[in-house]
Amino acid sequence: MIWRTLVAYVTEIHQSTSQSSLLYASLIQKSTCAIRSHSFSSSASSRDFDYPVNLDQKDWLSSNEVVKIFQTLKDPNSALTTLNQVSKRKDYKPNEALYSVVITKLALAKNFDGIEDVMGRIRIEKSCRLSENFFYNVIKIYGNVAGRINRSIETLFDMPNYNCWPTVKTLNFVLNLLVSSKQFDIVHEVYLGASKLGIEIDACCLNIMIKGLCGCGDLDAAFSVLDEFPKQGCRPNVRTYSTIMHGLCERGRIEEAFEFFERMEREGIEPDTITFNILISGLRKQGRVEEGIELLHKMRLKGCDPNSGTYQEVLYGLVDAKKFLEAKGFMGRMILEGATPSFDSYKLIIRGLCEQKLVEDLDWVLKQMVQHGFVPKMGMWRQILQCIFFSRDSSHASLSCAEVLKD
């Protein structure tokens, strides 16, 4: 069966290669024509619409009409120049919608210095009140698009100068931004500055702090933040404990992780799939795959459904323990449950079966791999062929050769 799969696979590649060559040439020809056509139309449209004609008229322009002018700009780089033109009109009356569309256009043009110019203009003009959502968007652009995290922090603490006070939503975004970029030393400073902004801390904020402390390895400080929950009038949730357990498992402190698991249950907090996955992964890293399987059963008894990540951790544990036949059986159960094993899972199990000369079990794994859309690579085929021809059980080799001759 393996040889039939191999022959079919090679034949399919040969046919698809010749067909692909013709298709590729056709696509190249079509895309070249399309690019030329698009280049001509783009250059023509940019000449026609880069400068908004409406600004030259003497009639009164409403705020909505001005915003529409900026929304229809073809070249986002012209947003700042257009704003300067608009500001010279007698009917110039900026509002949040106008500033928002200008900043969005400048972000598209990656003109982040231009955004800072607009923010400076807003402070000087003081012509309208701006909402927190406006600043949230600016902070998001600085952090996620421009990579200017320092400007995100400065904008957060500068909001009161615009007569706008941030809520915990904006603070949490900045904290999460710092944790994601691993700037753990600054996270605490920003957190302490929340009181100056009049922000009331919530559970999400404390969870972000715990995530940052676990990320930098300061687990003792993370435990201290956990003790802060009741002082801040907050209650820890499943995400709080899961984050701490993940930090402990990453450092091999699996027993302490289970202590927090028990504490969580005592407090009436139900573990979720992520919680179980963290613990099963921690057990796998210590080679305790049997305990991981037991935890999988416990997970089901608690009414918590495993996902692909849960099965994958157990499967990797069996592979790490070189229990390849058990891994094959577990893979079958995994597929019946509707979960799809990863490419690496197939690769590792096939390699293990080849090493242990378990030729008869290779056929099923290989079929499942192809049925789930994975294509065996040349190195994998080489391992399979070596296993067949150099198997200690010569009957496998002779059988494979007979199949080849018959095909």
Tab-separated table of C-alpha atoms in Angstrom:
chain	number	residue	atom	x	y	z
A	1	MET	CA	0.000	0.000	0.000
A	2	ILE	CA	2.863	2.355	0.791
A	3	TRP	CA	4.367	1.729	-2.645
A	4	ARG	CA	1.053	2.480	-4.376
A	5	THR	CA	0.835	5.737	-2.478
A	6	LEU	CA	4.431	6.581	-3.465
A	7	VAL	CA	3.920	5.824	-7.163
A	8	ALA	CA	0.656	7.774	-7.246
A	9	TYR	CA	2.320	10.669	-5.463
A	10	VAL	CA	5.250	10.851	-7.940
A	11	THR	CA	2.900	10.535	-10.974
A	12	GLU	CA	0.670	13.304	-9.636
A	13	ILE	CA	3.660	15.595	-9.118
A	14	HIS	CA	4.875	14.979	-12.708
A	15	GLN	CA	1.446	15.744	-14.191
A	16	SER	CA	0.810	18.779	-12.018
A	17	THR	CA	4.284	20.162	-12.837
A	18	SER	CA	3.663	20.174	-16.605
A	19	GLN	CA	0.204	21.663	-16.124
A	20	SER	CA	1.546	24.249	-13.710
A	21	SER	CA	4.140	25.395	-16.247
A	22	LEU	CA	1.436	26.235	-18.809
A	23	LEU	CA	-0.759	27.844	-16.171
A	24	TYR	CA	2.182	29.850	-14.798
A	25	ALA	CA	3.018	31.237	-18.267
A	26	SER	CA	-0.620	32.198	-18.826
A	27	LEU	CA	-0.828	33.915	-15.447
A	28	ILE	CA	2.386	35.854	-16.081
A	29	GLN	CA	1.015	37.160	-19.371
A	30	LYS	CA	-2.337	38.157	-17.809
A	31	SER	CA	-0.809	39.777	-14.737
A	32	THR	CA	1.637	41.781	-16.879
A	33	CYS	CA	-1.235	43.212	-18.898
A	34	ALA	CA	-3.189	43.931	-15.728
A	35	ILE	CA	-0.224	45.686	-14.114
A	36	ARG	CA	0.298	47.887	-17.165
A	37	SER	CA	-3.387	48.742	-17.276
A	38	HIS	CA	-3.485	49.443	-13.538
A	39	SER	CA	-0.339	51.600	-13.695
A	40	PHE	CA	-1.841	53.741	-16.452
A	41	SER	CA	-5.199	54.167	-14.679
A	42	SER	CA	-3.504	54.832	-11.301
A	43	SER	CA	-1.243	57.527	-12.700
A	44	ALA	CA	-4.186	59.156	-14.452
A	45	SER	CA	-6.375	59.093	-11.343
A	46	SER	CA	-3.584	60.494	-9.164
A	47	ARG	CA	-3.217	63.475	-11.519
A	48	ASP	CA	-6.944	64.080	-11.490
A	49	PHE	CA	-7.743	63.702	-7.790
A	50	ASP	CA	-4.641	64.356	-5.673
A	51	TYR	CA	-5.720	67.929	-4.990
A	52	PRO	CA	-9.352	68.379	-3.911
A	53	VAL	CA	-11.070	70.828	-6.241
A	54	ASN	CA	-13.753	71.638	-3.631
A	55	LEU	CA	-11.306	73.714	-1.576
A	56	ASP	CA	-11.080	76.356	-4.288
A	57	GLN	CA	-14.755	77.196	-4.216
A	58	LYS	CA	-16.014	80.210	-2.277
A	59	ASP	CA	-19.207	78.527	-1.089
A	60	TRP	CA	-19.559	77.502	2.504
A	61	LEU	CA	-18.314	73.992	3.282
A	62	SER	CA	-20.007	72.065	6.071
A	63	SER	CA	-17.973	69.945	8.478
A	64	ASN	CA	-19.266	66.757	6.854
A	65	GLU	CA	-18.214	67.987	3.408
A	66	VAL	CA	-14.704	68.743	4.639
A	67	VAL	CA	-14.427	65.281	6.193
A	68	LYS	CA	-15.591	63.720	2.924
A	69	ILE	CA	-12.861	65.619	1.049
A	70	PHE	CA	-10.223	63.957	3.235
A	71	GLN	CA	-11.877	60.548	2.986
A	72	THR	CA	-11.687	60.681	-0.822
A	73	LEU	CA	-8.052	61.773	-1.019
A	74	LYS	CA	-6.223	59.448	-3.381
A	75	ASP	CA	-2.796	60.253	-1.969
A	76	PRO	CA	-2.675	59.973	1.858
A	77	ASN	CA	0.598	61.946	1.824
A	78	SER	CA	-1.372	65.039	0.816
A	79	ALA	CA	-3.490	64.995	4.014
A	80	LEU	CA	-1.298	67.466	5.907
A	81	THR	CA	-1.070	69.888	2.975
A	82	THR	CA	-4.823	69.694	2.499
A	83	LEU	CA	-5.389	70.360	6.194
A	84	ASN	CA	-3.257	73.496	5.938
A	85	GLN	CA	-5.375	74.641	2.978
A	86	VAL	CA	-8.620	73.944	4.823
A	87	SER	CA	-7.467	75.828	7.924
A	88	LYS	CA	-7.118	79.043	5.866
A	89	ARG	CA	-10.799	79.070	4.987
A	90	LYS	CA	-13.197	81.280	6.944
A	91	ASP	CA	-15.547	78.345	7.478
A	92	TYR	CA	-12.806	76.227	9.072
A	93	LYS	CA	-14.288	74.566	12.129
A	94	PRO	CA	-12.347	71.428	13.056
A	95	ASN	CA	-13.914	68.594	15.006
A	96	GLU	CA	-13.002	65.076	16.116
A	97	ALA	CA	-14.181	63.495	12.860
A	98	LEU	CA	-11.860	65.754	10.859
A	99	TYR	CA	-8.829	65.115	13.047
A	100	SER	CA	-9.528	61.388	13.035
A	101	VAL	CA	-9.641	61.077	9.254
A	102	VAL	CA	-6.492	63.198	8.868
A	103	ILE	CA	-4.574	61.031	11.339
A	104	THR	CA	-5.846	57.855	9.671
A	105	LYS	CA	-4.608	59.111	6.272
A	106	LEU	CA	-1.217	60.057	7.728
A	107	ALA	CA	-0.945	56.602	9.317
A	108	LEU	CA	-1.614	55.021	5.918
A	109	ALA	CA	1.191	57.169	4.493
A	110	LYS	CA	3.395	56.190	7.475
A	111	ASN	CA	3.881	59.895	8.097
A	112	PHE	CA	4.087	59.596	11.870
A	113	ASP	CA	5.889	62.912	12.270
A	114	GLY	CA	2.877	64.448	10.537
A	115	ILE	CA	0.621	62.897	13.197
A	116	GLU	CA	2.681	64.585	15.887
A	117	ASP	CA	2.261	67.886	14.022
A	118	VAL	CA	-1.507	67.400	14.010
A	119	MET	CA	-1.512	66.619	17.745
A	120	GLY	CA	0.441	69.833	18.331
A	121	ARG	CA	-2.068	71.775	16.225
A	122	ILE	CA	-4.968	70.318	18.239
A	123	ARG	CA	-3.413	71.453	21.499
A	124	ILE	CA	-2.905	75.004	20.186
A	125	GLU	CA	-6.309	75.356	18.523
A	126	LYS	CA	-8.339	73.934	21.432
A	127	SER	CA	-11.359	74.239	19.181
A	128	CYS	CA	-13.179	71.031	20.113
A	129	ARG	CA	-13.444	68.361	22.764
A	130	LEU	CA	-12.020	64.969	21.893
A	131	SER	CA	-13.215	61.618	23.171
A	132	GLU	CA	-11.113	58.854	24.715
A	133	ASN	CA	-11.658	56.757	21.574
A	134	PHE	CA	-9.786	59.383	19.559
A	135	PHE	CA	-6.710	59.140	21.802
A	136	TYR	CA	-7.045	55.366	21.994
A	137	ASN	CA	-6.757	55.261	18.200
A	138	VAL	CA	-3.719	57.576	18.210
A	139	ILE	CA	-2.021	55.476	20.905
A	140	LYS	CA	-2.800	52.336	18.918
A	141	ILE	CA	-1.236	53.821	15.776
A	142	TYR	CA	1.895	54.871	17.672
A	143	GLY	CA	2.246	51.441	19.262
A	144	ASN	CA	1.127	48.940	16.621
A	145	VAL	CA	1.871	50.757	13.360
A	146	ALA	CA	4.661	53.222	14.052
A	147	GLY	CA	6.496	51.201	16.683
A	148	ARG	CA	6.789	54.359	18.794
A	149	ILE	CA	5.777	52.892	22.126
A	150	ASN	CA	7.283	55.817	24.033
A	151	ARG	CA	4.904	58.147	22.177
A	152	SER	CA	2.012	55.868	23.182
A	153	ILE	CA	2.974	56.319	26.834
A	154	GLU	CA	3.442	60.064	26.449
A	155	THR	CA	0.059	60.418	24.740
A	156	LEU	CA	-1.626	58.486	27.558
A	157	PHE	CA	-0.264	60.819	30.230
A	158	ASP	CA	-0.780	63.876	28.027
A	159	MET	CA	-4.522	63.293	27.597
A	160	PRO	CA	-5.535	65.586	30.526
A	161	ASN	CA	-3.850	68.491	28.707
A	162	TYR	CA	-6.477	67.988	25.993
A	163	ASN	CA	-9.261	68.023	28.598
A	164	CYS	CA	-9.755	64.289	28.256
A	165	TRP	CA	-9.151	61.776	31.025
A	166	PRO	CA	-8.343	58.161	30.134
A	167	THR	CA	-10.174	55.165	31.543
A	168	VAL	CA	-8.735	51.781	32.433
A	169	LYS	CA	-9.419	50.633	28.847
A	170	THR	CA	-6.674	52.883	27.435
A	171	LEU	CA	-4.322	52.149	30.341
A	172	ASN	CA	-4.704	48.408	29.787
A	173	PHE	CA	-3.930	48.788	26.099
A	174	VAL	CA	-0.655	50.584	26.886
A	175	LEU	CA	0.260	48.049	29.586
A	176	ASN	CA	-0.428	45.149	27.231
A	177	LEU	CA	1.615	46.885	24.548
A	178	LEU	CA	4.587	47.083	26.906
A	179	VAL	CA	4.236	43.458	28.015
A	180	SER	CA	4.004	42.252	24.406
A	181	SER	CA	7.179	44.168	23.528
A	182	LYS	CA	8.869	42.769	26.685
A	183	GLN	CA	9.498	46.206	28.187
A	184	PHE	CA	8.838	44.828	31.647
A	185	ASP	CA	10.800	47.508	33.521
A	186	ILE	CA	8.494	50.256	32.214
A	187	VAL	CA	5.236	48.391	32.866
A	188	HIS	CA	5.414	48.973	36.619
A	189	GLU	CA	6.085	52.699	36.187
A	190	VAL	CA	3.049	53.134	33.945
A	191	TYR	CA	0.935	51.070	36.358
A	192	LEU	CA	1.933	53.323	39.282
A	193	GLY	CA	1.021	56.389	37.203
A	194	ALA	CA	-2.600	55.232	36.946
A	195	SER	CA	-3.519	56.999	40.191
A	196	LYS	CA	-2.305	60.338	38.800
A	197	LEU	CA	-4.725	59.890	35.917
A	198	GLY	CA	-7.584	59.024	38.249
A	199	ILE	CA	-7.914	55.544	36.790
A	200	GLU	CA	-9.574	52.825	38.836
A	201	ILE	CA	-7.687	49.552	38.507
A	202	ASP	CA	-9.637	46.469	37.355
A	203	ALA	CA	-8.946	42.732	37.193
A	204	CYS	CA	-7.788	42.956	33.577
A	205	CYS	CA	-5.150	45.513	34.552
A	206	LEU	CA	-3.820	43.290	37.352
A	207	ASN	CA	-3.820	40.286	34.996
A	208	ILE	CA	-1.629	42.204	32.557
A	209	MET	CA	0.750	43.031	35.394
A	210	ILE	CA	0.940	39.359	36.379
A	211	LYS	CA	1.559	38.403	32.747
A	212	GLY	CA	4.449	40.875	32.559
A	213	LEU	CA	6.006	39.716	35.837
A	214	CYS	CA	5.729	36.057	34.841
A	215	GLY	CA	7.228	36.939	31.475
A	216	CYS	CA	10.341	38.409	33.068
A	217	GLY	CA	10.595	35.569	35.589
A	218	ASP	CA	9.672	37.547	38.715
A	219	LEU	CA	7.113	35.066	40.006
A	220	ASP	CA	7.305	36.272	43.600
A	221	ALA	CA	6.210	39.740	42.458
A	222	ALA	CA	3.397	38.093	40.472
A	223	PHE	CA	2.211	36.386	43.664
A	224	SER	CA	2.230	39.793	45.368
A	225	VAL	CA	0.026	41.253	42.634
A	226	LEU	CA	-2.366	38.327	43.165
A	227	ASP	CA	-2.656	39.442	46.792
A	228	GLU	CA	-3.553	42.940	45.545
A	229	PHE	CA	-6.844	41.791	44.020
A	230	PRO	CA	-8.981	42.071	47.172
A	231	LYS	CA	-7.278	45.346	48.127
A	232	GLN	CA	-8.325	46.824	44.774
A	233	GLY	CA	-11.840	45.452	45.111
A	234	CYS	CA	-11.221	42.923	42.359
A	235	ARG	CA	-11.601	39.162	42.145
A	236	PRO	CA	-9.075	36.975	40.346
A	237	ASN	CA	-10.427	34.930	37.454
A	238	VAL	CA	-9.394	31.873	35.491
A	239	ARG	CA	-7.043	33.984	33.365
A	240	THR	CA	-5.243	35.182	36.508
A	241	TYR	CA	-4.462	31.674	37.723
A	242	SER	CA	-3.734	30.293	34.249
A	243	THR	CA	-1.091	32.966	33.703
A	244	ILE	CA	0.615	32.155	37.017
A	245	MET	CA	0.453	28.412	36.338
A	246	HIS	CA	1.979	28.959	32.901
A	247	GLY	CA	4.849	30.936	34.452
A	248	LEU	CA	5.480	28.149	36.983
A	249	CYS	CA	5.334	25.373	34.366
A	250	GLU	CA	7.760	27.264	32.122
A	251	ARG	CA	10.272	27.105	34.968
A	252	GLY	CA	9.640	23.466	35.830
A	253	ARG	CA	7.713	24.234	39.019
A	254	ILE	CA	4.849	21.949	38.117
A	255	GLU	CA	3.946	20.973	41.686
A	256	GLU	CA	3.415	24.618	42.627
A	257	ALA	CA	1.300	25.037	39.511
A	258	PHE	CA	-1.002	22.256	40.728
A	259	GLU	CA	-1.207	23.955	44.134
A	260	PHE	CA	-2.580	27.066	42.409
A	261	PHE	CA	-4.930	24.833	40.420
A	262	GLU	CA	-6.351	23.458	43.683
A	263	ARG	CA	-6.552	26.946	45.182
A	264	MET	CA	-8.469	28.138	42.161
A	265	GLU	CA	-10.994	25.326	42.534
A	266	ARG	CA	-11.391	26.041	46.250
A	267	GLU	CA	-12.263	29.629	45.386
A	268	GLY	CA	-15.000	28.416	43.062
A	269	ILE	CA	-13.231	29.378	39.834
A	270	GLU	CA	-13.787	26.797	37.107
A	271	PRO	CA	-10.699	25.861	35.050
A	272	ASP	CA	-11.034	26.121	31.278
A	273	THR	CA	-9.371	24.342	28.372
A	274	ILE	CA	-6.394	26.710	28.439
A	275	THR	CA	-5.774	25.910	32.119
A	276	PHE	CA	-5.703	22.163	31.483
A	277	ASN	CA	-3.527	22.594	28.395
A	278	ILE	CA	-0.956	24.519	30.454
A	279	LEU	CA	-0.758	21.754	33.062
A	280	ILE	CA	-0.672	18.927	30.496
A	281	SER	CA	2.126	20.760	28.665
A	282	GLY	CA	4.009	21.170	31.955
A	283	LEU	CA	3.717	17.448	32.665
A	284	ARG	CA	4.883	16.600	29.141
A	285	LYS	CA	8.031	18.691	29.545
A	286	GLN	CA	8.906	16.615	32.599
A	287	GLY	CA	8.239	13.337	30.800
A	288	ARG	CA	5.105	12.616	32.861
A	289	VAL	CA	2.893	11.736	29.916
A	290	GLU	CA	0.779	9.171	31.831
A	291	GLU	CA	-0.229	11.876	34.318
A	292	GLY	CA	-1.047	14.092	31.359
A	293	ILE	CA	-3.442	11.441	30.017
A	294	GLU	CA	-5.059	11.133	33.457
A	295	LEU	CA	-5.520	14.912	33.535
A	296	LEU	CA	-7.173	14.694	30.124
A	297	HIS	CA	-9.706	12.240	31.584
A	298	LYS	CA	-10.266	14.528	34.581
A	299	MET	CA	-10.793	17.399	32.217
A	300	ARG	CA	-13.629	15.545	30.489
A	301	LEU	CA	-15.235	14.594	33.798
A	302	LYS	CA	-15.362	18.281	34.714
A	303	GLY	CA	-17.277	18.983	31.520
A	304	CYS	CA	-14.370	20.834	29.902
A	305	ASP	CA	-13.917	19.917	26.233
A	306	PRO	CA	-10.335	19.362	25.031
A	307	ASN	CA	-9.217	21.073	21.838
A	308	SER	CA	-6.522	20.320	19.265
A	309	GLY	CA	-3.883	21.816	21.563
A	310	THR	CA	-4.842	19.414	24.364
A	311	TYR	CA	-4.570	16.324	22.173
A	312	GLN	CA	-1.397	17.636	20.587
A	313	GLU	CA	0.373	17.966	23.950
A	314	VAL	CA	-0.476	14.379	24.902
A	315	LEU	CA	0.569	13.149	21.464
A	316	TYR	CA	3.923	14.933	21.717
A	317	GLY	CA	4.364	13.420	25.175
A	318	LEU	CA	3.927	9.900	23.805
A	319	VAL	CA	6.338	10.641	20.968
A	320	ASP	CA	8.901	12.101	23.399
A	321	ALA	CA	8.637	8.873	25.418
A	322	LYS	CA	9.169	6.890	22.193
A	323	LYS	CA	5.815	5.155	22.656
A	324	PHE	CA	5.082	5.279	18.961
A	325	LEU	CA	2.427	2.551	18.831
A	326	GLU	CA	0.530	4.265	21.652
A	327	ALA	CA	0.989	7.547	19.815
A	328	LYS	CA	-0.515	5.988	16.699
A	329	GLY	CA	-3.526	4.746	18.677
A	330	PHE	CA	-3.973	8.111	20.364
A	331	MET	CA	-3.756	9.814	16.987
A	332	GLY	CA	-6.659	7.660	15.780
A	333	ARG	CA	-8.716	8.698	18.791
A	334	MET	CA	-7.755	12.296	18.200
A	335	ILE	CA	-8.979	12.143	14.590
A	336	LEU	CA	-12.267	10.521	15.658
A	337	GLU	CA	-12.808	13.433	18.042
A	338	GLY	CA	-12.510	15.823	15.109
A	339	ALA	CA	-9.023	17.146	15.909
A	340	THR	CA	-6.337	17.303	13.230
A	341	PRO	CA	-2.787	16.232	14.157
A	342	SER	CA	-0.021	18.595	13.102
A	343	PHE	CA	2.446	17.910	10.296
A	344	ASP	CA	5.223	17.537	12.876
A	345	SER	CA	3.165	14.857	14.654
A	346	TYR	CA	2.975	12.750	11.507
A	347	LYS	CA	6.641	13.370	10.790
A	348	LEU	CA	7.788	12.332	14.271
A	349	ILE	CA	5.562	9.238	14.446
A	350	ILE	CA	6.657	8.044	10.987
A	351	ARG	CA	10.288	8.572	11.951
A	352	GLY	CA	9.747	6.628	15.196
A	353	LEU	CA	7.949	3.759	13.482
A	354	CYS	CA	10.781	3.572	10.942
A	355	GLU	CA	13.394	3.517	13.697
A	356	GLN	CA	11.572	0.655	15.412
A	357	LYS	CA	11.026	-1.140	12.075
A	358	LEU	CA	7.237	-1.138	12.548
A	359	VAL	CA	6.526	-1.235	8.824
A	360	GLU	CA	2.957	-2.514	9.017
A	361	ASP	CA	1.891	0.510	11.099
A	362	LEU	CA	3.383	3.017	8.662
A	363	ASP	CA	0.669	2.504	6.051
A	364	TRP	CA	-2.181	3.786	8.251
A	365	VAL	CA	-0.244	6.843	9.440
A	366	LEU	CA	0.788	7.727	5.894
A	367	LYS	CA	-2.799	7.436	4.638
A	368	GLN	CA	-4.097	9.665	7.410
A	369	MET	CA	-1.399	12.205	6.683
A	370	VAL	CA	-2.374	12.474	3.014
A	371	GLN	CA	-6.109	12.497	3.786
A	372	HIS	CA	-5.593	15.502	6.067
A	373	GLY	CA	-3.898	17.476	3.322
A	374	PHE	CA	-0.250	17.016	4.267
A	375	VAL	CA	2.291	16.105	1.573
A	376	PRO	CA	5.126	13.794	2.654
A	377	LYS	CA	8.486	15.320	1.785
A	378	MET	CA	11.377	13.557	0.099
A	379	GLY	CA	13.239	12.961	3.350
A	380	MET	CA	10.197	11.204	4.780
A	381	TRP	CA	9.886	8.948	1.738
A	382	ARG	CA	13.584	8.128	2.070
A	383	GLN	CA	13.071	7.028	5.688
A	384	ILE	CA	10.101	4.871	4.713
A	385	LEU	CA	11.993	3.173	1.861
A	386	GLN	CA	15.016	2.514	4.050
A	387	CYS	CA	12.728	1.017	6.676
A	388	ILE	CA	11.112	-1.291	4.094
A	389	PHE	CA	14.289	-2.533	2.408
A	390	PHE	CA	16.506	-2.748	5.473
A	391	SER	CA	13.903	-4.085	7.904
A	392	ARG	CA	15.127	-6.875	10.132
A	393	ASP	CA	12.018	-8.815	9.132
A	394	SER	CA	12.834	-9.712	5.527
A	395	SER	CA	9.184	-10.628	4.839
A	396	HIS	CA	8.309	-6.944	4.840
A	397	ALA	CA	10.991	-6.208	2.282
A	398	SER	CA	10.007	-9.085	0.008
A	399	LEU	CA	6.375	-8.136	0.294
A	400	SER	CA	7.132	-4.555	-0.671
A	401	CYS	CA	9.223	-5.657	-3.623
A	402	ALA	CA	6.407	-7.953	-4.800
A	403	GLU	CA	3.979	-5.062	-4.616
A	404	VAL	CA	6.338	-2.902	-6.673
A	405	LEU	CA	6.725	-5.597	-9.331
A	406	LYS	CA	2.958	-6.138	-9.469
A	407	ASP	CA	2.323	-2.355	-9.814
